[in-house]
PDB file of C-alpha atoms in Angstrom:
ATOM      1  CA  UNK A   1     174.289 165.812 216.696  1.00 46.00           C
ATOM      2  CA  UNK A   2     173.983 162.249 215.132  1.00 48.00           C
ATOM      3  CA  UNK A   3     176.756 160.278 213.777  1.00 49.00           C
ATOM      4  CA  UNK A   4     176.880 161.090 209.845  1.00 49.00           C
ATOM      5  CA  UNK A   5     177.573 165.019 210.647  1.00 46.00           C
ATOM      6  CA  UNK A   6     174.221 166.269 210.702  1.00 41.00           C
ATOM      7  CA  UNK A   7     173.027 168.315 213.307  1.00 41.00           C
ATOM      8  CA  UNK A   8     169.469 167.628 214.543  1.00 38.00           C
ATOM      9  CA  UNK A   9     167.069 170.141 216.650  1.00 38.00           C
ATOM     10  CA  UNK A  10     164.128 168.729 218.687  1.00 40.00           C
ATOM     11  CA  UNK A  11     161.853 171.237 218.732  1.00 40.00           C
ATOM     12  CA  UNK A  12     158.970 170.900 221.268  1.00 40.00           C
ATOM     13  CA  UNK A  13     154.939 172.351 221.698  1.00 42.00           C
ATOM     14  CA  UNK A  14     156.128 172.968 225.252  1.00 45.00           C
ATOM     15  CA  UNK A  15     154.720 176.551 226.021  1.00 46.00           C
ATOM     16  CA  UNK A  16     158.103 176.693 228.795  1.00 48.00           C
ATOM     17  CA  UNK A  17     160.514 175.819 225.990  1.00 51.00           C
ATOM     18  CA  UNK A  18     159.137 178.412 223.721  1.00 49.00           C
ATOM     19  CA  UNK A  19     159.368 181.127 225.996  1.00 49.00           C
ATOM     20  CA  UNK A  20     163.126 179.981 226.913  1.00 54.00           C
ATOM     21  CA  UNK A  21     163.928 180.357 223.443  1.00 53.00           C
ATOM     22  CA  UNK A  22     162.578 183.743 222.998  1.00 52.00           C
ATOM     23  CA  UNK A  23     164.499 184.608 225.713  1.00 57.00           C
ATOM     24  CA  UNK A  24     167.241 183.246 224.264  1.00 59.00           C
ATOM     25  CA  UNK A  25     167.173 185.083 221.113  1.00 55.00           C
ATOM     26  CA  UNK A  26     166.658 188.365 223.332  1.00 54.00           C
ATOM     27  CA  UNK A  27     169.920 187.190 224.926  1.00 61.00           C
ATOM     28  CA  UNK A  28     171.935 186.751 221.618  1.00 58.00           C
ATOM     29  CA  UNK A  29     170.661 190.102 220.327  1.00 53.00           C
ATOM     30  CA  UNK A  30     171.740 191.675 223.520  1.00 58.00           C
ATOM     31  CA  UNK A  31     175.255 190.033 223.839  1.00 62.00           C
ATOM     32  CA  UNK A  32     175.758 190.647 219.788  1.00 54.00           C
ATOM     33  CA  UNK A  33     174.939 194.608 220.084  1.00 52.00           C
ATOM     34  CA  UNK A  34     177.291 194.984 222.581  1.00 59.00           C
ATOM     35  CA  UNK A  35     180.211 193.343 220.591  1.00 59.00           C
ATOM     36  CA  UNK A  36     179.001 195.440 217.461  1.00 49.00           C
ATOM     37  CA  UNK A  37     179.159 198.497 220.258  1.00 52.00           C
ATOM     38  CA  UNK A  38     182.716 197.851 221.114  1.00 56.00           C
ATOM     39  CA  UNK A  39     183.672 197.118 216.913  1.00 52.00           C
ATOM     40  CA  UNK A  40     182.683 200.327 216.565  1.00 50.00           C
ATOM     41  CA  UNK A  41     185.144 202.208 218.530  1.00 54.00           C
ATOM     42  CA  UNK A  42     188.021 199.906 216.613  1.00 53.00           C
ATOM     43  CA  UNK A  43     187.294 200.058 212.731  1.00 50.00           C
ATOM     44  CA  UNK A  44     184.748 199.922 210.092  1.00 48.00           C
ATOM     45  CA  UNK A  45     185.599 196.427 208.616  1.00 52.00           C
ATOM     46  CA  UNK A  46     185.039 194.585 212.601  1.00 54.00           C
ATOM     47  CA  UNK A  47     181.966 196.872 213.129  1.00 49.00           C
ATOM     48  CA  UNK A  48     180.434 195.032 209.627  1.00 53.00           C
ATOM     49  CA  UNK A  49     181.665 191.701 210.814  1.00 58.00           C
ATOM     50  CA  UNK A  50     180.108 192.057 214.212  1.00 54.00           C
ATOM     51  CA  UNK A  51     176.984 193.300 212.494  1.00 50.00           C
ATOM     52  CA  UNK A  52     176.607 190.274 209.890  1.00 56.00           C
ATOM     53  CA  UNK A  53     177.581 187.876 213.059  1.00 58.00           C
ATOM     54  CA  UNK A  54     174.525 189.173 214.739  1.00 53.00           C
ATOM     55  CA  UNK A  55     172.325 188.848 212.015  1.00 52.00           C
ATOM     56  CA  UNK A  56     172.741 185.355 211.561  1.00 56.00           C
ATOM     57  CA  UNK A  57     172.441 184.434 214.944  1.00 54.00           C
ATOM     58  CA  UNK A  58     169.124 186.215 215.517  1.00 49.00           C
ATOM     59  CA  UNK A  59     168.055 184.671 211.766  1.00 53.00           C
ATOM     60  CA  UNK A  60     168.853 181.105 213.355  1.00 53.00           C
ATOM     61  CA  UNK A  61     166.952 181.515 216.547  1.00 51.00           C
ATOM     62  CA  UNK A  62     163.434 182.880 214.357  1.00 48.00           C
ATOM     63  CA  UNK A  63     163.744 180.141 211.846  1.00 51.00           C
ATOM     64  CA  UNK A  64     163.723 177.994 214.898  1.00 50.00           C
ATOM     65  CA  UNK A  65     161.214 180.030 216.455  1.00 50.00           C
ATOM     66  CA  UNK A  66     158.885 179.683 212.827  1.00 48.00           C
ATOM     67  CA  UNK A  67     159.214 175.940 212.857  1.00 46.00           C
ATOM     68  CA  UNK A  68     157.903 175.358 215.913  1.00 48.00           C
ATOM     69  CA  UNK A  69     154.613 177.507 215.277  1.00 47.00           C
ATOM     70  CA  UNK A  70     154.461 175.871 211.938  1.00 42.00           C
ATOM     71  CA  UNK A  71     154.581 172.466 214.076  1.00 40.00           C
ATOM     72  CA  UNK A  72     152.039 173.840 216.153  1.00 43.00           C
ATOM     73  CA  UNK A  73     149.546 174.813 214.014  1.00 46.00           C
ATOM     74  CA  UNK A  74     149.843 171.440 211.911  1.00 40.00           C
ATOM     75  CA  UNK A  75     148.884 169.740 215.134  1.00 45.00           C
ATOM     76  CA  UNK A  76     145.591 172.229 215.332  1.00 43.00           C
ATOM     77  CA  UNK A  77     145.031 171.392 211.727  1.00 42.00           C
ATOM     78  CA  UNK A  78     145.099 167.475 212.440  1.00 41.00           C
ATOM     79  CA  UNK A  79     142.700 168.051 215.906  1.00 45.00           C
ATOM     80  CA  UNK A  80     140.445 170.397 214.005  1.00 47.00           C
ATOM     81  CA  UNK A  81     139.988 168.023 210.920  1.00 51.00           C
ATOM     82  CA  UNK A  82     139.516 165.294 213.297  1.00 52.00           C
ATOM     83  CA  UNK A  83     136.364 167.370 215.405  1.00 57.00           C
ATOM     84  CA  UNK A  84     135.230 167.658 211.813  1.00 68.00           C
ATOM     85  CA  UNK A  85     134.869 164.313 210.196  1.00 66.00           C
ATOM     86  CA  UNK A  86     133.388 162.939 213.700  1.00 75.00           C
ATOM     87  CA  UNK A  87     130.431 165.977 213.244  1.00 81.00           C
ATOM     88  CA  UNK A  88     130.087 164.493 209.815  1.00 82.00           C
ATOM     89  CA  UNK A  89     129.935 161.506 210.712  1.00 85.00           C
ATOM     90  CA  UNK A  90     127.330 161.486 213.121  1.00 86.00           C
ATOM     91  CA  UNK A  91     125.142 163.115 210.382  1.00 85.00           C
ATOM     92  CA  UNK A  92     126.038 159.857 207.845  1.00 90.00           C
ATOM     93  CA  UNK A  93     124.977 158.381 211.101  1.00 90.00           C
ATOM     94  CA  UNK A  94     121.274 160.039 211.411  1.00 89.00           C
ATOM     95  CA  UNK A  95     121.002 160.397 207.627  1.00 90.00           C
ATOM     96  CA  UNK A  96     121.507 156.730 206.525  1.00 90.00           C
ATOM     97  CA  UNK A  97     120.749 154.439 209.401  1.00 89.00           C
ATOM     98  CA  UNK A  98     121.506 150.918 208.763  1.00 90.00           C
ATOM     99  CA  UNK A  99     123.553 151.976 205.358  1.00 91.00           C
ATOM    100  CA  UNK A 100     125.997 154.235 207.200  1.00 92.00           C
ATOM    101  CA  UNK A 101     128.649 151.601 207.105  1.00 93.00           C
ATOM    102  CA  UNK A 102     128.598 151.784 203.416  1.00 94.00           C
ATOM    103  CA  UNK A 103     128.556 155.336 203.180  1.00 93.00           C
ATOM    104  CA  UNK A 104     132.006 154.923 205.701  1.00 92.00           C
ATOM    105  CA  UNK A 105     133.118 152.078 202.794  1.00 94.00           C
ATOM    106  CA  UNK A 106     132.381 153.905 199.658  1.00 94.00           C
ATOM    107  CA  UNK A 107     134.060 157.483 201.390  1.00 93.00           C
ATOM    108  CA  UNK A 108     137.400 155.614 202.134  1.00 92.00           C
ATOM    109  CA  UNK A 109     137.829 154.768 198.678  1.00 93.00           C
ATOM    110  CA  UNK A 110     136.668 158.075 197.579  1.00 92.00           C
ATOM    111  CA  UNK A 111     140.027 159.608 197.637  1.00 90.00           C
ATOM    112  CA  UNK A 112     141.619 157.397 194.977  1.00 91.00           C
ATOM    113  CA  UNK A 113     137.985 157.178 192.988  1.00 92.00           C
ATOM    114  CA  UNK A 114     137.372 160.775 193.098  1.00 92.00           C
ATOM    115  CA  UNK A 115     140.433 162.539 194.732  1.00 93.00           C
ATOM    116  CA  UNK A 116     138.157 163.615 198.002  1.00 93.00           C
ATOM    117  CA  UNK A 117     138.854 163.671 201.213  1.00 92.00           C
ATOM    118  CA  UNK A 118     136.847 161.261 203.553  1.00 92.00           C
ATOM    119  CA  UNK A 119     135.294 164.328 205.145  1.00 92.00           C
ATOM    120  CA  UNK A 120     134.480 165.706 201.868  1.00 93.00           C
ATOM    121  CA  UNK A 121     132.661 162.246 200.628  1.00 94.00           C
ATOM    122  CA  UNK A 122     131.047 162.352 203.981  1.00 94.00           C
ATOM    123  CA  UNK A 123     129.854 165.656 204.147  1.00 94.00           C
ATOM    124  CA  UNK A 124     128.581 165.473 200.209  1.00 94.00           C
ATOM    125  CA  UNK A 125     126.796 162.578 200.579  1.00 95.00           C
ATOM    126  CA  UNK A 126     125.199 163.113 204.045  1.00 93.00           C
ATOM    127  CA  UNK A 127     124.077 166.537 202.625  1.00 93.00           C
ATOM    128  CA  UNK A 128     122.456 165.336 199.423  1.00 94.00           C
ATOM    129  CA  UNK A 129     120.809 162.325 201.616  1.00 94.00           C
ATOM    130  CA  UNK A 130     119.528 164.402 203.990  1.00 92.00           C
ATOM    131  CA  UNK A 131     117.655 166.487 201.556  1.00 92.00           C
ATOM    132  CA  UNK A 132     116.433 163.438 199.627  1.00 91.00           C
ATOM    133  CA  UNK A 133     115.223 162.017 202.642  1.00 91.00           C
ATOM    134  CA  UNK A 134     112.614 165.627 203.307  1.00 89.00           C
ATOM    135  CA  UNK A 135     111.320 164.644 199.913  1.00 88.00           C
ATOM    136  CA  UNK A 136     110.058 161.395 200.908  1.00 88.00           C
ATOM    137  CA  UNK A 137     112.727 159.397 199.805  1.00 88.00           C
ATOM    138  CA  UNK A 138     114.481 156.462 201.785  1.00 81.00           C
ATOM    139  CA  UNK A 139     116.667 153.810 202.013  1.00 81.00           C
ATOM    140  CA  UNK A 140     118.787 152.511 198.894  1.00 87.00           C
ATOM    141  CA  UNK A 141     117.600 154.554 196.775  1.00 90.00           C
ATOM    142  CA  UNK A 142     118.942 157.718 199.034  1.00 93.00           C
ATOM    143  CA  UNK A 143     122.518 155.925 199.109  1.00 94.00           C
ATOM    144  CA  UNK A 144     122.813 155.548 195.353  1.00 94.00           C
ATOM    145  CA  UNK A 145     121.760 158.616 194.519  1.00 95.00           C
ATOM    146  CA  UNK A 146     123.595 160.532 196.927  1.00 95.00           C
ATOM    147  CA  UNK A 147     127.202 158.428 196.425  1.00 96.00           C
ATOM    148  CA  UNK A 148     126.498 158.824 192.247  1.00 96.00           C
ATOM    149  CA  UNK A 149     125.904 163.008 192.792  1.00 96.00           C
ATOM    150  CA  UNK A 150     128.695 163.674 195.041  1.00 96.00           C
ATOM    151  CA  UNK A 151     130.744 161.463 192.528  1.00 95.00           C
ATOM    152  CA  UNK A 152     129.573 163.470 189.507  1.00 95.00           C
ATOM    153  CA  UNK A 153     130.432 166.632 191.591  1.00 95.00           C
ATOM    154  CA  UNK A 154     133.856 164.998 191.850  1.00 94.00           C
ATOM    155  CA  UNK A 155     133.923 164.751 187.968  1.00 94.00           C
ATOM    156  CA  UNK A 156     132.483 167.688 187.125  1.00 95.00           C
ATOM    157  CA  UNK A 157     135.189 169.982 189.424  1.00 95.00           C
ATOM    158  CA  UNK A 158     138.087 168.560 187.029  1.00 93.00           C
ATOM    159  CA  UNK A 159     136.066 168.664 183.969  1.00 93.00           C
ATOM    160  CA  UNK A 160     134.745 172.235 184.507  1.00 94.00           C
ATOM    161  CA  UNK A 161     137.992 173.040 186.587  1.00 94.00           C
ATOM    162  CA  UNK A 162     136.114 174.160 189.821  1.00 95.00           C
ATOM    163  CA  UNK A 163     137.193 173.318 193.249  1.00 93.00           C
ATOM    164  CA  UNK A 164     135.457 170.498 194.796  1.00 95.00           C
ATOM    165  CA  UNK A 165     133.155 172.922 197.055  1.00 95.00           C
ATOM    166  CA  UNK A 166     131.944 175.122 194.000  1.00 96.00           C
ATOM    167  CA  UNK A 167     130.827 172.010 192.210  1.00 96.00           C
ATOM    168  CA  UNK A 168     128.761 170.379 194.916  1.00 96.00           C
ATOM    169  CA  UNK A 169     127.733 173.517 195.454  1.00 96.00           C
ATOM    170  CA  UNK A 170     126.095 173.196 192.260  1.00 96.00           C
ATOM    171  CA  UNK A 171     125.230 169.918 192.049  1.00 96.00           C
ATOM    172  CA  UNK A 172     122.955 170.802 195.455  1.00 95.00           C
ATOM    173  CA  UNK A 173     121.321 173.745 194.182  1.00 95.00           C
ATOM    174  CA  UNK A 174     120.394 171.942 190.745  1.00 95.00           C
ATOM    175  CA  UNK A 175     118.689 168.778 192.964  1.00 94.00           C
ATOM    176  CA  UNK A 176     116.969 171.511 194.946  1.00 93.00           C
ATOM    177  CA  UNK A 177     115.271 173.000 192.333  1.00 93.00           C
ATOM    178  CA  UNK A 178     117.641 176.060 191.703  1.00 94.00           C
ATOM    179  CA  UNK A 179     118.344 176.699 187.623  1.00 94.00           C
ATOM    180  CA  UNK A 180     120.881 179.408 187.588  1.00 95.00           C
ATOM    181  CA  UNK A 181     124.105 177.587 189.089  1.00 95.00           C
ATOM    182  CA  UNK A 182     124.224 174.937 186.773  1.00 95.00           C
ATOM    183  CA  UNK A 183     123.066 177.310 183.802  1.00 95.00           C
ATOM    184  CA  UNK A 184     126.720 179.004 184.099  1.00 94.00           C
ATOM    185  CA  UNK A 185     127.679 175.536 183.289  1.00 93.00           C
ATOM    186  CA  UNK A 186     125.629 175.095 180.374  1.00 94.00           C
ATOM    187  CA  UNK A 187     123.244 172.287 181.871  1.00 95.00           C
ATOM    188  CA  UNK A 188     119.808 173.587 181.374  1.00 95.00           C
ATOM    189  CA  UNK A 189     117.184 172.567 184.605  1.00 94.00           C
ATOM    190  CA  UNK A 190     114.341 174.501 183.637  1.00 96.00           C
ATOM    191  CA  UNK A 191     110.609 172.651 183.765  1.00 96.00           C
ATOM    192  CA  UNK A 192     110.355 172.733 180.388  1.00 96.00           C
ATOM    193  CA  UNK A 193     114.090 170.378 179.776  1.00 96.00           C
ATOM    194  CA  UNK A 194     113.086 167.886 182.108  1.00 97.00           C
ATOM    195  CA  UNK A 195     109.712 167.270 180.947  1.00 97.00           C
ATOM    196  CA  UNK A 196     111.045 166.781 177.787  1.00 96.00           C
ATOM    197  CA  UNK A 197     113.333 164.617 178.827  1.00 96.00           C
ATOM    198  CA  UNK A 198     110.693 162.751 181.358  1.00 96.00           C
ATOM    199  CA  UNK A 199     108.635 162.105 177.940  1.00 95.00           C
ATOM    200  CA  UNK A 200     112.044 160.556 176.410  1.00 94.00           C
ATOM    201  CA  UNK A 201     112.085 158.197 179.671  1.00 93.00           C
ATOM    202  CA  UNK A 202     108.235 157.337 178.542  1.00 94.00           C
ATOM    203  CA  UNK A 203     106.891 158.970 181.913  1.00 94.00           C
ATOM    204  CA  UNK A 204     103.707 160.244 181.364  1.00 91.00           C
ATOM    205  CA  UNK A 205     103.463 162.866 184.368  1.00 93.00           C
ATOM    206  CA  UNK A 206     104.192 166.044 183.803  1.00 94.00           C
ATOM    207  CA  UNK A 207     107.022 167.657 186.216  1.00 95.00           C
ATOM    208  CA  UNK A 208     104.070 169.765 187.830  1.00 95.00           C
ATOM    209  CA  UNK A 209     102.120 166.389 187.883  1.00 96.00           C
ATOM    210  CA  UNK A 210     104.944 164.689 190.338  1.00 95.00           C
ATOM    211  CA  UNK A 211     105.293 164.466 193.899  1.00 94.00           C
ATOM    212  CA  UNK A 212     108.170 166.050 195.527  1.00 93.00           C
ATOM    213  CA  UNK A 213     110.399 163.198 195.649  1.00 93.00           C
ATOM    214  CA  UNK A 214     109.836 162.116 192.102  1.00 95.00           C
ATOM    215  CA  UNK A 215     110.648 165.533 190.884  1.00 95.00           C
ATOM    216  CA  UNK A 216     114.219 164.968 192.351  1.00 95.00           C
ATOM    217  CA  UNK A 217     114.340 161.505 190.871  1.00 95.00           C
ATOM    218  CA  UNK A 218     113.927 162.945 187.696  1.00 96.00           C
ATOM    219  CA  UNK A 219     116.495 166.121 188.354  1.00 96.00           C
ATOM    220  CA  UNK A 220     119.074 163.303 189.601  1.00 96.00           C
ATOM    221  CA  UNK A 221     118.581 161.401 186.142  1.00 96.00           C
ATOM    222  CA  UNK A 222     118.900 163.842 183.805  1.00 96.00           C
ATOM    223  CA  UNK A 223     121.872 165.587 185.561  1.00 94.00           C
ATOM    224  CA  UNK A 224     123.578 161.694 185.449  1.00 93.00           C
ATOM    225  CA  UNK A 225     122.459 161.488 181.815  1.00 92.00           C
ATOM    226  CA  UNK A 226     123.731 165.373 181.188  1.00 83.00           C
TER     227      UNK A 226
END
């Protein structure tokens, strides 16, 4: 009990001190029957009291009971999220090489730029780099481009009102070469948009004419122009 009144319970993720205080509550349900057992042969009006005494106590010992599991599994949350931003980051790691550390600068700073978690900004960005980098594409160009798309996913979930996943989700598939996912957004893909738009930038290829990696250059610019 500490010293302004309040009472205080510790509440451990000792497996022994759980199963004491099941036990516990098995004892306080047994001890409170009996009582309501013996109300029962005097009158109605001790029978209810007994009851409602019983009730609480049992009611006290499972809220007890619920806050340690809910204790519990926030400590599994916190190791699990933990095992998952290390996994990321060892893909930042293979992805980015020498620019990893500014993939781990530009993440931290993520969640007040863009409102996502480190793991997200990771995981975003180490995804879009890694599939920039099978096109042919390297070094600071991948780390722009990937930082700038998983930003504009970041924009694009509040201005669309998606959840951060459904928007990258998106974002990917439009960089791969998929129409239809961005289409529901109203941000046309097809061939025949971007080689307009690649004869607005003055290129004179045609988007059949390009090599794989330049066709994603020019996906990644018109989806940061669109």
């Amino acid at each position: 009990m500490a010293n302004d009144g309040q009472i205080v319970f510790e509440v451990t993720a000792d497996g022994r001190r759980a199963v004491s205080d099941i036990r516990d509550i098995t004892r306080t349900i047994q001890q409170e029957t009996r009582q309501w057992d013996a109300a029962a042969q005097q009158s109605t009006e001790n029978m209810g009291n007994s009851f409602s005494s019983m009730l609480k106590k049992v009611a006290a010992g499972f809220s007890i009971a619920k806050i340690g599991k809910s204790l519990l599994d926030l400590g599994k949350d916190a190791i699990e999220c933990a095992s998952d931003l290390q996994e990321v980051q060892n893909v930042v790691d293979v992805t980015f090489g020498d620019n990893a550390g500014k993939i781990e600068a530009w993440a931290k700073k993520a969640g007040t730029q863009f409102g996502l978690t480190e793991t997200q900004a990771k995981r975003f960005t180490s995804t879009l780099g890694a599939m920039m980098k099978s096109s042919g594409m390297a070094g600071d160009e991948i780390l722009e481009m990937s930082t700038d798309l998983a930003g504009l996913a970041a924009d694009m979930a509040s201005f669309y009102n998606l959840d951060f996943e459904e928007a990258f989700s998106k974002i990917r598939s439009g960089i791969s070469g998929q129409t239809m996912p961005l289409k529901e957004l109203g941000i046309d893909m097809s061939v025949a948009t971007l080689n307009a738009f690649a004869l607005q930038q003055g290129l004179t290829k045609t988007f059949d004419q390009m090599t794989q990696g330049e066709q994603t250059i020019l996906r990644y610019q018109y989806l940061m122009s669109a």
